[in-house]
PDB file of C-alpha atoms in Angstrom:
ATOM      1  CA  UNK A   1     -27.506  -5.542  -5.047  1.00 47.00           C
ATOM      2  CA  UNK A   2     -30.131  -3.066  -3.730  1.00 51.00           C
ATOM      3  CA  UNK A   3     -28.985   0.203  -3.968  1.00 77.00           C
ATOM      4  CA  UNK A   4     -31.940   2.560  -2.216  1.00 92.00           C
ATOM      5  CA  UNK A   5     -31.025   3.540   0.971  1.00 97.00           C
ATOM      6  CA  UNK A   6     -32.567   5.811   3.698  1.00 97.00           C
ATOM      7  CA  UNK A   7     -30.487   7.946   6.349  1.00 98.00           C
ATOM      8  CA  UNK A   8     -31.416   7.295  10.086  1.00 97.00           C
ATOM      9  CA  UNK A   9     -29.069   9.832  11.624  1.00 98.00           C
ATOM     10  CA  UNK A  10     -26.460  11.804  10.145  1.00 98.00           C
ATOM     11  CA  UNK A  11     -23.544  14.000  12.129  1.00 98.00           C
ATOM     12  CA  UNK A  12     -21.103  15.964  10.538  1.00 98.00           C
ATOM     13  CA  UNK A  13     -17.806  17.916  11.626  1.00 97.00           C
ATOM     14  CA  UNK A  14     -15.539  20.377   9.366  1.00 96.00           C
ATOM     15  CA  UNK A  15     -13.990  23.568   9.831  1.00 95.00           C
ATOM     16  CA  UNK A  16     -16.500  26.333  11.780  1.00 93.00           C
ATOM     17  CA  UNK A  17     -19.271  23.467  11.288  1.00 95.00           C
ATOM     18  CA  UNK A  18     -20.674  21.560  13.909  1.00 92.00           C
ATOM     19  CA  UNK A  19     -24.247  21.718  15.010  1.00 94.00           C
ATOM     20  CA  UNK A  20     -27.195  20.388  12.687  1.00 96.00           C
ATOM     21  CA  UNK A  21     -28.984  23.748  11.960  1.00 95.00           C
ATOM     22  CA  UNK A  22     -24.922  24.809  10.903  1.00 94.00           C
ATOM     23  CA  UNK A  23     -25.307  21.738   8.271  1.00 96.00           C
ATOM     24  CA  UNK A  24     -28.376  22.384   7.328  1.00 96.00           C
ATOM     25  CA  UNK A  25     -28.278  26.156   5.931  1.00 95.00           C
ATOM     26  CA  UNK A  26     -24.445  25.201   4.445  1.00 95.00           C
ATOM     27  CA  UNK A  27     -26.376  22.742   2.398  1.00 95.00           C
ATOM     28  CA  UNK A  28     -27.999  25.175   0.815  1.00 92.00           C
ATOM     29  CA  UNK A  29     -25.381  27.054  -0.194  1.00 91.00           C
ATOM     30  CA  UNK A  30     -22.146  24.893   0.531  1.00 93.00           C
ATOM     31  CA  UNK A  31     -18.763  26.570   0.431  1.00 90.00           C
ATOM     32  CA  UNK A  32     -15.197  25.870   1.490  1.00 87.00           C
ATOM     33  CA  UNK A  33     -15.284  25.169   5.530  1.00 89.00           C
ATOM     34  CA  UNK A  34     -12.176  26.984   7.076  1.00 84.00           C
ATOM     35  CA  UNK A  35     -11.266  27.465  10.900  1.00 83.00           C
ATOM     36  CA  UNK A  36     -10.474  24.822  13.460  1.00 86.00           C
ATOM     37  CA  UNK A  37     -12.463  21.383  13.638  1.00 91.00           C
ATOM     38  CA  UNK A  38     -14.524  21.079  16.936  1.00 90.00           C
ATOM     39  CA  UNK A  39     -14.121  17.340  18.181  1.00 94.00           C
ATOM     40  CA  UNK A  40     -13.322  16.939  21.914  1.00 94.00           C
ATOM     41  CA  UNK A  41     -13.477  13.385  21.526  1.00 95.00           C
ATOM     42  CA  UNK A  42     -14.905  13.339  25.035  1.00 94.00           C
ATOM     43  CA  UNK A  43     -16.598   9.808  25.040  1.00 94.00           C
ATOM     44  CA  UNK A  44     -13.962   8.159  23.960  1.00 93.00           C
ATOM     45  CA  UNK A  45     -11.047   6.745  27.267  1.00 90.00           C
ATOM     46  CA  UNK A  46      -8.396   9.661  27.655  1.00 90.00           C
ATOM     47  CA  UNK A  47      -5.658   6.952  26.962  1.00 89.00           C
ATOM     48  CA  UNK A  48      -7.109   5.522  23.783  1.00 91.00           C
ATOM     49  CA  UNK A  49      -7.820   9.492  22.935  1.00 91.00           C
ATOM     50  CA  UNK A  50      -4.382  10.616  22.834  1.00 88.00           C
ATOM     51  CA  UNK A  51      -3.613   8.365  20.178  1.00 87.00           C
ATOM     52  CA  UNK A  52      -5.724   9.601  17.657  1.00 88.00           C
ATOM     53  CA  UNK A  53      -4.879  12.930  15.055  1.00 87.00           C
ATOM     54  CA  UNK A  54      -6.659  15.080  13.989  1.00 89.00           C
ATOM     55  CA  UNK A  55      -8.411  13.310  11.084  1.00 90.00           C
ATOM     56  CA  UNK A  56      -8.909  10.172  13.316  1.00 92.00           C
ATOM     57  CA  UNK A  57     -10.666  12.540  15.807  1.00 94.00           C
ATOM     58  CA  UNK A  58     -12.725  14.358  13.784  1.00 96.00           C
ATOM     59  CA  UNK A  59     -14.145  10.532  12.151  1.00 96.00           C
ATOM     60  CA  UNK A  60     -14.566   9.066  15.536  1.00 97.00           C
ATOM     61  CA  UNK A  61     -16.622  12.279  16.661  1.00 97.00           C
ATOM     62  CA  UNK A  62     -18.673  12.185  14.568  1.00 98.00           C
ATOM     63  CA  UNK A  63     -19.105   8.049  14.903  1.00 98.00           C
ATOM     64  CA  UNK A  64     -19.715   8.671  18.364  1.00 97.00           C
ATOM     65  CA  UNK A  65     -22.581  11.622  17.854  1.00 98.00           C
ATOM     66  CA  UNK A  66     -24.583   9.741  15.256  1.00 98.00           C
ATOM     67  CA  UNK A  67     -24.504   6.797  17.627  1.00 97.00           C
ATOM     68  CA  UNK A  68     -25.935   9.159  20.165  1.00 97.00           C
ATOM     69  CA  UNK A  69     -29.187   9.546  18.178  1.00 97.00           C
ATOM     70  CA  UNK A  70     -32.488   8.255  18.323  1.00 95.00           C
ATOM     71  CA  UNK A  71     -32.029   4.329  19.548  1.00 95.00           C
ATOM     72  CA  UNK A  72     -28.877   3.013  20.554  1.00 93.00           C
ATOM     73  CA  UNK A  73     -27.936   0.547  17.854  1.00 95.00           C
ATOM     74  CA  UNK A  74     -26.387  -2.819  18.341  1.00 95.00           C
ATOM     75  CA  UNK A  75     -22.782  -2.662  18.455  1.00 95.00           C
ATOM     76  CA  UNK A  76     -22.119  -6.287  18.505  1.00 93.00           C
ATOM     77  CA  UNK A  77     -24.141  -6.812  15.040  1.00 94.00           C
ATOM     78  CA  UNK A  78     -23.794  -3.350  13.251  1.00 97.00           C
ATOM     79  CA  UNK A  79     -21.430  -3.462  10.670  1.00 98.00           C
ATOM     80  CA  UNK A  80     -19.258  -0.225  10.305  1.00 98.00           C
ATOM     81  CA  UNK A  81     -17.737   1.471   7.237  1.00 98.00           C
ATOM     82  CA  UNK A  82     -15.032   3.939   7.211  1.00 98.00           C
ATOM     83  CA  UNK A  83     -14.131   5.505   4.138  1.00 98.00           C
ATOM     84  CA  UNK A  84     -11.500   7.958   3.372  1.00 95.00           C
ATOM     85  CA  UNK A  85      -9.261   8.589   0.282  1.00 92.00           C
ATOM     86  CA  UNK A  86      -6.283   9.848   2.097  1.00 88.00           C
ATOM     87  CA  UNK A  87      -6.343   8.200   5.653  1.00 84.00           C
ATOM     88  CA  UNK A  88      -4.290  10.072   8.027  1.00 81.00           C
ATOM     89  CA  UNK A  89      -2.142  10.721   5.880  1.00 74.00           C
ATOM     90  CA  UNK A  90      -0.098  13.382   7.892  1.00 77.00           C
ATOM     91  CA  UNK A  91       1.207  10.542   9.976  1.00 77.00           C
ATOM     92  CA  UNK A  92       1.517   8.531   7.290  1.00 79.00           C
ATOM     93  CA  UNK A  93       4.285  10.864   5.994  1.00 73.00           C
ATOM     94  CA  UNK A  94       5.607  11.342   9.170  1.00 78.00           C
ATOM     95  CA  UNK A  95       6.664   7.679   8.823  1.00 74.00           C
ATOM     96  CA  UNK A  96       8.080   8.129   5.475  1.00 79.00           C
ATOM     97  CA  UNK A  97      10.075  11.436   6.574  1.00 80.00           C
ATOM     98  CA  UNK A  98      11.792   9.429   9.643  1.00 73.00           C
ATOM     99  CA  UNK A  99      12.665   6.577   7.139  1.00 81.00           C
ATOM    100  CA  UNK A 100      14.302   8.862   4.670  1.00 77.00           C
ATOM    101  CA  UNK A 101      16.509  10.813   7.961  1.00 87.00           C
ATOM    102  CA  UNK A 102      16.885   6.966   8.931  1.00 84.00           C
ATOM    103  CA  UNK A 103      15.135   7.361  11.913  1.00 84.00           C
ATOM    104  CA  UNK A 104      13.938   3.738  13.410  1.00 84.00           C
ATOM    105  CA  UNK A 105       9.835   3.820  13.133  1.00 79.00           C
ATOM    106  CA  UNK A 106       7.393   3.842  16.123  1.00 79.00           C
ATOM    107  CA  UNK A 107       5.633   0.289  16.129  1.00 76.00           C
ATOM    108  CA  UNK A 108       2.634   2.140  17.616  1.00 76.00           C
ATOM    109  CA  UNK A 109       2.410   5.119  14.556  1.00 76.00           C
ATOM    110  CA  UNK A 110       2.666   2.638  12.069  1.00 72.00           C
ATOM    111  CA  UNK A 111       0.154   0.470  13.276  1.00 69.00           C
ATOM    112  CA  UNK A 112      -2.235   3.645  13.592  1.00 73.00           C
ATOM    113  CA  UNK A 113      -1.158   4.914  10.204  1.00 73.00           C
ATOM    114  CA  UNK A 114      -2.874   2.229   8.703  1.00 80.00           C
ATOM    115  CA  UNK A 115      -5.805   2.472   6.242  1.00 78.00           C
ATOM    116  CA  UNK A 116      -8.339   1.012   8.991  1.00 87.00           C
ATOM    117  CA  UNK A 117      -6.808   2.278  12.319  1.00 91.00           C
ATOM    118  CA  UNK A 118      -9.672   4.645  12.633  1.00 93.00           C
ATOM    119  CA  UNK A 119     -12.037   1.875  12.117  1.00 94.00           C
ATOM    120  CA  UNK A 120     -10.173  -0.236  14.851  1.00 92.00           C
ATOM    121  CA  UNK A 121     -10.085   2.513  17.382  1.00 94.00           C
ATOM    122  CA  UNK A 122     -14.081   2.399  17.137  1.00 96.00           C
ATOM    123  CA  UNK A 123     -14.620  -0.719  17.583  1.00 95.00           C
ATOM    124  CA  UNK A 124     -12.426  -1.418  20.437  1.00 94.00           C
ATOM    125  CA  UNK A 125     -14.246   2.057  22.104  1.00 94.00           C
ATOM    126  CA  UNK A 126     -17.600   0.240  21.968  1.00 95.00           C
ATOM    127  CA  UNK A 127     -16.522  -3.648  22.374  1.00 94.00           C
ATOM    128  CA  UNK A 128     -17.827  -4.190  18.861  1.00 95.00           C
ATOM    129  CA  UNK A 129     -17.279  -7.708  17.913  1.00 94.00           C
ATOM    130  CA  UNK A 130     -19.326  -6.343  14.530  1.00 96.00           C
ATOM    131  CA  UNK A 131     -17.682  -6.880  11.003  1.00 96.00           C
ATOM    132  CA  UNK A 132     -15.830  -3.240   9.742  1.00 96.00           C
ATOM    133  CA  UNK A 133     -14.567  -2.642   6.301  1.00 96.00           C
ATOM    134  CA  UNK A 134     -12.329   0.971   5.465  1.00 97.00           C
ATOM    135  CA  UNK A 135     -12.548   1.639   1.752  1.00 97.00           C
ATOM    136  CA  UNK A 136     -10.651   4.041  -0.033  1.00 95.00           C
ATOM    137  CA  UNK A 137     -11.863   4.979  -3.882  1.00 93.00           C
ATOM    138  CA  UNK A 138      -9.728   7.861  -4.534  1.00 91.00           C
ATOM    139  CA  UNK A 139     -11.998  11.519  -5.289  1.00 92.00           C
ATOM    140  CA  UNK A 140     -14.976   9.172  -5.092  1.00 94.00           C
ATOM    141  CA  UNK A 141     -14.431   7.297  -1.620  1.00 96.00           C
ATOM    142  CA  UNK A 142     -17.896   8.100  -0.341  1.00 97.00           C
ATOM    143  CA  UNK A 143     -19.061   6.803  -3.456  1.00 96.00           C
ATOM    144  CA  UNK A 144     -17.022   3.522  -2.453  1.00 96.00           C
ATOM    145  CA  UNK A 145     -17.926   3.853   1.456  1.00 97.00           C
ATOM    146  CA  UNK A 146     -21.914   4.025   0.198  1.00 97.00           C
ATOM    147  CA  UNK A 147     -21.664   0.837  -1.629  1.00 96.00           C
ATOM    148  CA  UNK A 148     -19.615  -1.129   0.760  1.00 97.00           C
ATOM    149  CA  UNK A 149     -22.597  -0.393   3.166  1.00 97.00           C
ATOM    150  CA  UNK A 150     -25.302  -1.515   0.673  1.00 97.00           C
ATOM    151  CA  UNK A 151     -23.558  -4.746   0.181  1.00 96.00           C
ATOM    152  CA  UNK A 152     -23.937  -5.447   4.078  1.00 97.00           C
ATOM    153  CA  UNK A 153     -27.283  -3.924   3.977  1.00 96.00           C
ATOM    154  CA  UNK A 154     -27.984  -6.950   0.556  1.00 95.00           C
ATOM    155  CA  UNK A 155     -25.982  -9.232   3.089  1.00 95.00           C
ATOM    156  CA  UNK A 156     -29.221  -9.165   5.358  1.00 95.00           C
ATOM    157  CA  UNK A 157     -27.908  -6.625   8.332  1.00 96.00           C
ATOM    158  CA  UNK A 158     -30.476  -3.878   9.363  1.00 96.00           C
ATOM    159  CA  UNK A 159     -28.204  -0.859   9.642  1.00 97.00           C
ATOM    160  CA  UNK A 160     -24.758   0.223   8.490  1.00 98.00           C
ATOM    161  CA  UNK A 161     -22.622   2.630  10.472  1.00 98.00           C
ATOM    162  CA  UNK A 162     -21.026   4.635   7.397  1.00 98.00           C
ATOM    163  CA  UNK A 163     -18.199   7.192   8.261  1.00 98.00           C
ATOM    164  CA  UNK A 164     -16.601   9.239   5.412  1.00 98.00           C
ATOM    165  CA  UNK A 165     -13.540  11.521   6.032  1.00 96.00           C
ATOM    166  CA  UNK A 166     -10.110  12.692   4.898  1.00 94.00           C
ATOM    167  CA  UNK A 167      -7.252  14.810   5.357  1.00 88.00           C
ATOM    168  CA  UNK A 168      -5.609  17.336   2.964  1.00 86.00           C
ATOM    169  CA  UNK A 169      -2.291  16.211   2.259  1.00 84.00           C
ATOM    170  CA  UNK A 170       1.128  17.887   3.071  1.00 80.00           C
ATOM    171  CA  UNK A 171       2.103  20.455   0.133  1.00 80.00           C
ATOM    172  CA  UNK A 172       4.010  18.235  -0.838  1.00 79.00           C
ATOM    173  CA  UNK A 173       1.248  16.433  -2.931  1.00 76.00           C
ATOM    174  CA  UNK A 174      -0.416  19.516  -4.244  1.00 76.00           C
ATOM    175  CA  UNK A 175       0.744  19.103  -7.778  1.00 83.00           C
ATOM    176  CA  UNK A 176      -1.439  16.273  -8.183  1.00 82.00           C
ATOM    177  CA  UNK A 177      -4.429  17.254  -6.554  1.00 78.00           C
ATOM    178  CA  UNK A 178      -7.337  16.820  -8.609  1.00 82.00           C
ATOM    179  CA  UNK A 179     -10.207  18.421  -5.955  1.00 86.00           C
ATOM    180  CA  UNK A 180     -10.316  21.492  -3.218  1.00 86.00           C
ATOM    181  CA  UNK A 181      -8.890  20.651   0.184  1.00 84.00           C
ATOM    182  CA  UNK A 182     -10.689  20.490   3.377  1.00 89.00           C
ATOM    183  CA  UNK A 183     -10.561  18.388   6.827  1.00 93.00           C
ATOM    184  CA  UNK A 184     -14.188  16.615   6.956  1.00 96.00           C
ATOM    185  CA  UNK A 185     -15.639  13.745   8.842  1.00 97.00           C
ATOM    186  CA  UNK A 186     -19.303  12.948   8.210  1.00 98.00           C
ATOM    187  CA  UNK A 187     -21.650   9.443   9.661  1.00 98.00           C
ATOM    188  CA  UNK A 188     -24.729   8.358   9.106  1.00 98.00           C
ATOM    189  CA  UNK A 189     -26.374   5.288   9.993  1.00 98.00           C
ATOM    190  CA  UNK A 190     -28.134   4.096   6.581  1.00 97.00           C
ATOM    191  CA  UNK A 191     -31.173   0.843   6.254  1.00 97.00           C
ATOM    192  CA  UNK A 192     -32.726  -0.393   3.561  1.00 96.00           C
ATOM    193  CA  UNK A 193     -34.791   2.816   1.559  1.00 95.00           C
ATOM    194  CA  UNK A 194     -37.491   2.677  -1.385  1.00 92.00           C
ATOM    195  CA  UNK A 195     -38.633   4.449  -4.143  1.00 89.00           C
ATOM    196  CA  UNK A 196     -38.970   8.051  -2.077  1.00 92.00           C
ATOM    197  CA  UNK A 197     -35.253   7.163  -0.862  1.00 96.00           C
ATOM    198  CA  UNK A 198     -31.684   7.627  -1.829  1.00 96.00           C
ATOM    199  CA  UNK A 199     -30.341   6.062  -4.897  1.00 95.00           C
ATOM    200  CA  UNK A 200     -27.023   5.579  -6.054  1.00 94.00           C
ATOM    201  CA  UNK A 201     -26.210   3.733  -9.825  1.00 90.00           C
ATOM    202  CA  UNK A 202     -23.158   3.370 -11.671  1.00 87.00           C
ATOM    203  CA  UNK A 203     -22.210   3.428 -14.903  1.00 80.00           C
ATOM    204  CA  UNK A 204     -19.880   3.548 -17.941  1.00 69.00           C
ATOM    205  CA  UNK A 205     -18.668   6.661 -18.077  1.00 57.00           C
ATOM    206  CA  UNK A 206     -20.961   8.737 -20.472  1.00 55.00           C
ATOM    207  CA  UNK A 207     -24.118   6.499 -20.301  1.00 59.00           C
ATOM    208  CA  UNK A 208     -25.598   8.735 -17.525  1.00 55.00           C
ATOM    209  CA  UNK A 209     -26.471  12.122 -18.591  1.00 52.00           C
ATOM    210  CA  UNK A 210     -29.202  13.116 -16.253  1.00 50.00           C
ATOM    211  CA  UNK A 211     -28.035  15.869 -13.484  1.00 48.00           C
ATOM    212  CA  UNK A 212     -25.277  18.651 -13.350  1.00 46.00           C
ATOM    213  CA  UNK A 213     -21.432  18.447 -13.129  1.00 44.00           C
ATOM    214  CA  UNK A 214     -20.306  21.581 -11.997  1.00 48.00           C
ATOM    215  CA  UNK A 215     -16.854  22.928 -11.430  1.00 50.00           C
ATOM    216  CA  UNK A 216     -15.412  21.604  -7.959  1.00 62.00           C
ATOM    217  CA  UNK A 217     -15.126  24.031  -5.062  1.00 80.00           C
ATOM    218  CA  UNK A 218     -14.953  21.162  -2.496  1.00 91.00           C
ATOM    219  CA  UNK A 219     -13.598  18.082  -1.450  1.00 93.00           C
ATOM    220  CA  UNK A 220     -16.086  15.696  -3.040  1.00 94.00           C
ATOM    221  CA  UNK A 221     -17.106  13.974   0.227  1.00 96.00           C
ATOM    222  CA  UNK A 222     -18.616  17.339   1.219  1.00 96.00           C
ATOM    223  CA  UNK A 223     -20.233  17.954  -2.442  1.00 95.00           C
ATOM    224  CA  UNK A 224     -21.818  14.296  -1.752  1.00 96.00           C
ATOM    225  CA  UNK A 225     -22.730  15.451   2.019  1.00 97.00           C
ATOM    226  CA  UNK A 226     -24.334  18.345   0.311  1.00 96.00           C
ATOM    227  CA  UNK A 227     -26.453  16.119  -1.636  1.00 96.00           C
ATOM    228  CA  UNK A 228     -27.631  13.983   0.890  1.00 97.00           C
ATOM    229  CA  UNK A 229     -28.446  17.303   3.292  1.00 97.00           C
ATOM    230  CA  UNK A 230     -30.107  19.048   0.371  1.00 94.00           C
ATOM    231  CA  UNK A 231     -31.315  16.490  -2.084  1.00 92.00           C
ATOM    232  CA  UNK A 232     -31.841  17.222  -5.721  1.00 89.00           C
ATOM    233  CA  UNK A 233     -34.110  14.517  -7.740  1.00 89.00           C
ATOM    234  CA  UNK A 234     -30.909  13.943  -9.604  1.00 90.00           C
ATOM    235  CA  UNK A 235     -27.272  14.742  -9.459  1.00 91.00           C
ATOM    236  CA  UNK A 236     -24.269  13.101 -11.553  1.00 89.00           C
ATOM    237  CA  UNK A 237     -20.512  13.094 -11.091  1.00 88.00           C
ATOM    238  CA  UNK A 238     -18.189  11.263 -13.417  1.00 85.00           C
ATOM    239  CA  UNK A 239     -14.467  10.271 -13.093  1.00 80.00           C
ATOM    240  CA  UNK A 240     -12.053   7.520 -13.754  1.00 74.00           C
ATOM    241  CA  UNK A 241     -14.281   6.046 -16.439  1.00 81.00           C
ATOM    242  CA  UNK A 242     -17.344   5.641 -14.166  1.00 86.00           C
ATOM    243  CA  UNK A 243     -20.454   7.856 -14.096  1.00 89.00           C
ATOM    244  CA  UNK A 244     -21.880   7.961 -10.322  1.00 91.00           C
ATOM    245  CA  UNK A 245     -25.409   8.988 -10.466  1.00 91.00           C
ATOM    246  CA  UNK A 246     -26.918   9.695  -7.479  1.00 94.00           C
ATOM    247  CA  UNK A 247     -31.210   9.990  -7.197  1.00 93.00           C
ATOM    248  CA  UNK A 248     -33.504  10.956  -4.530  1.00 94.00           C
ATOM    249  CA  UNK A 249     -37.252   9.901  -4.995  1.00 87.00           C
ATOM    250  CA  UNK A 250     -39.189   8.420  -7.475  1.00 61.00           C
TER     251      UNK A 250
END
């Protein structure tokens, strides 16, 4: 499977971050976004609106804006990837919370709890009849989210619609966290790169040196947005016995 890739249009939404030039010069120096998220959800039917939280918003904003950019693509062909570790998981455990004061559950918030709601919501806003996938790869679900889009892109579709986003969890769940916590959506709309392009490999843990590992101080979907907004030749990340090295350029 291919793995260069080249970014069409990107969009991005987080905490005090919104417009490109915002991106751009947090790129160069990222930190921890903090605030409220800005996403109106405006283009998407007041009805079908309400239903989504927070998390869902923020992902389908920034679906919407990247779609917005340079040539409309075609929704009925353009497969879509959403990828998120957590999900919304604040409704998610909502559900669980009514179950254990043995509450009956809402039909409607468990079938929008689910791992590809988001994705759904999308594609019934633009009357995609398009395939979708939503990936989850624990820290590295944009790692997981960039190579479910390269296999469509190897599968012989032009573009891929790639959303990445996630939640922090309820306190409950902060014992196990193993990275920062931030609310995040990011999309771009990826095609086929080259040599000058983006370039993601895996490995066996340890087999891939090249690059720097520092300390977290992010969610890693935003370390990875970092990387794509301010490429280095070479950056590595390893976890869970796999080494994700990540290239830009020849």
């Amino acid at each position: 499977m291919a793995s260069a890739f080249r970014i069409k249009h990107w969009a991005a939404v987080a905490p005090g971050l919104r417009d490109a030039s915002d991106w751009l010069a947090w790129a160069d120096s990222p930190g921890a976004p903090s605030g409220e998220i800005d996403a109106p959800l405006a283009a998407m039917p007041a009805m079908q609106r309400r239903r989504v939280e927070r998390i869902g918003r923020a992902a389908l904003q920034v679906a919407f804006d990247v779609d917005a950019l340079g040539e409309a693509p075609d929704f009925a062909t353009r497969p879509m990837v959403f990828a998120s570790r957590h999900g919304d998981v604040l409704r998610s455990v909502g559900l669980l919370d009514a179950l254990d004061r043995g509450e009956p559950l809402s039909p409607t918030q468990f079938g929008l709890s689910v791992h590809n709601a988001v994705a759904a919501q999308y594609g019934i806003a633009r009357a995609s009849t398009a395939p979708y996938s939503a990936v989850a790869g624990g820290r590295f679900s944009a790692e997981a989210g960039v190579l479910e889009a390269l296999a469509f892109l190897a599968d012989g579709h032009e573009e891929v619609l790639l959303v990445v986003f996630d939640e922090p969890p309820p306190p409950l769940f902060d014992r196990d966290a193993d990275e920062p916590a931030a609310p995040f959506a990011w999309a771009v709309r990826l095609v086929r790169g080259g040599p000058d392009d983006f370039r993601l490999i895996t490995a066996e843990q340890g087999t891939l040196v090249a690059g720097t590992v520092p300390a977290a101080t992010l969610p890693h979907g935003l370390e990875v947005l970092a990387f794509l907004l301010a490429p280095r030749a070479e950056w590595a990340v390893a976890g869970e016995g796999i080494t994700w090295q990540w290239n830009h350029g020849a």
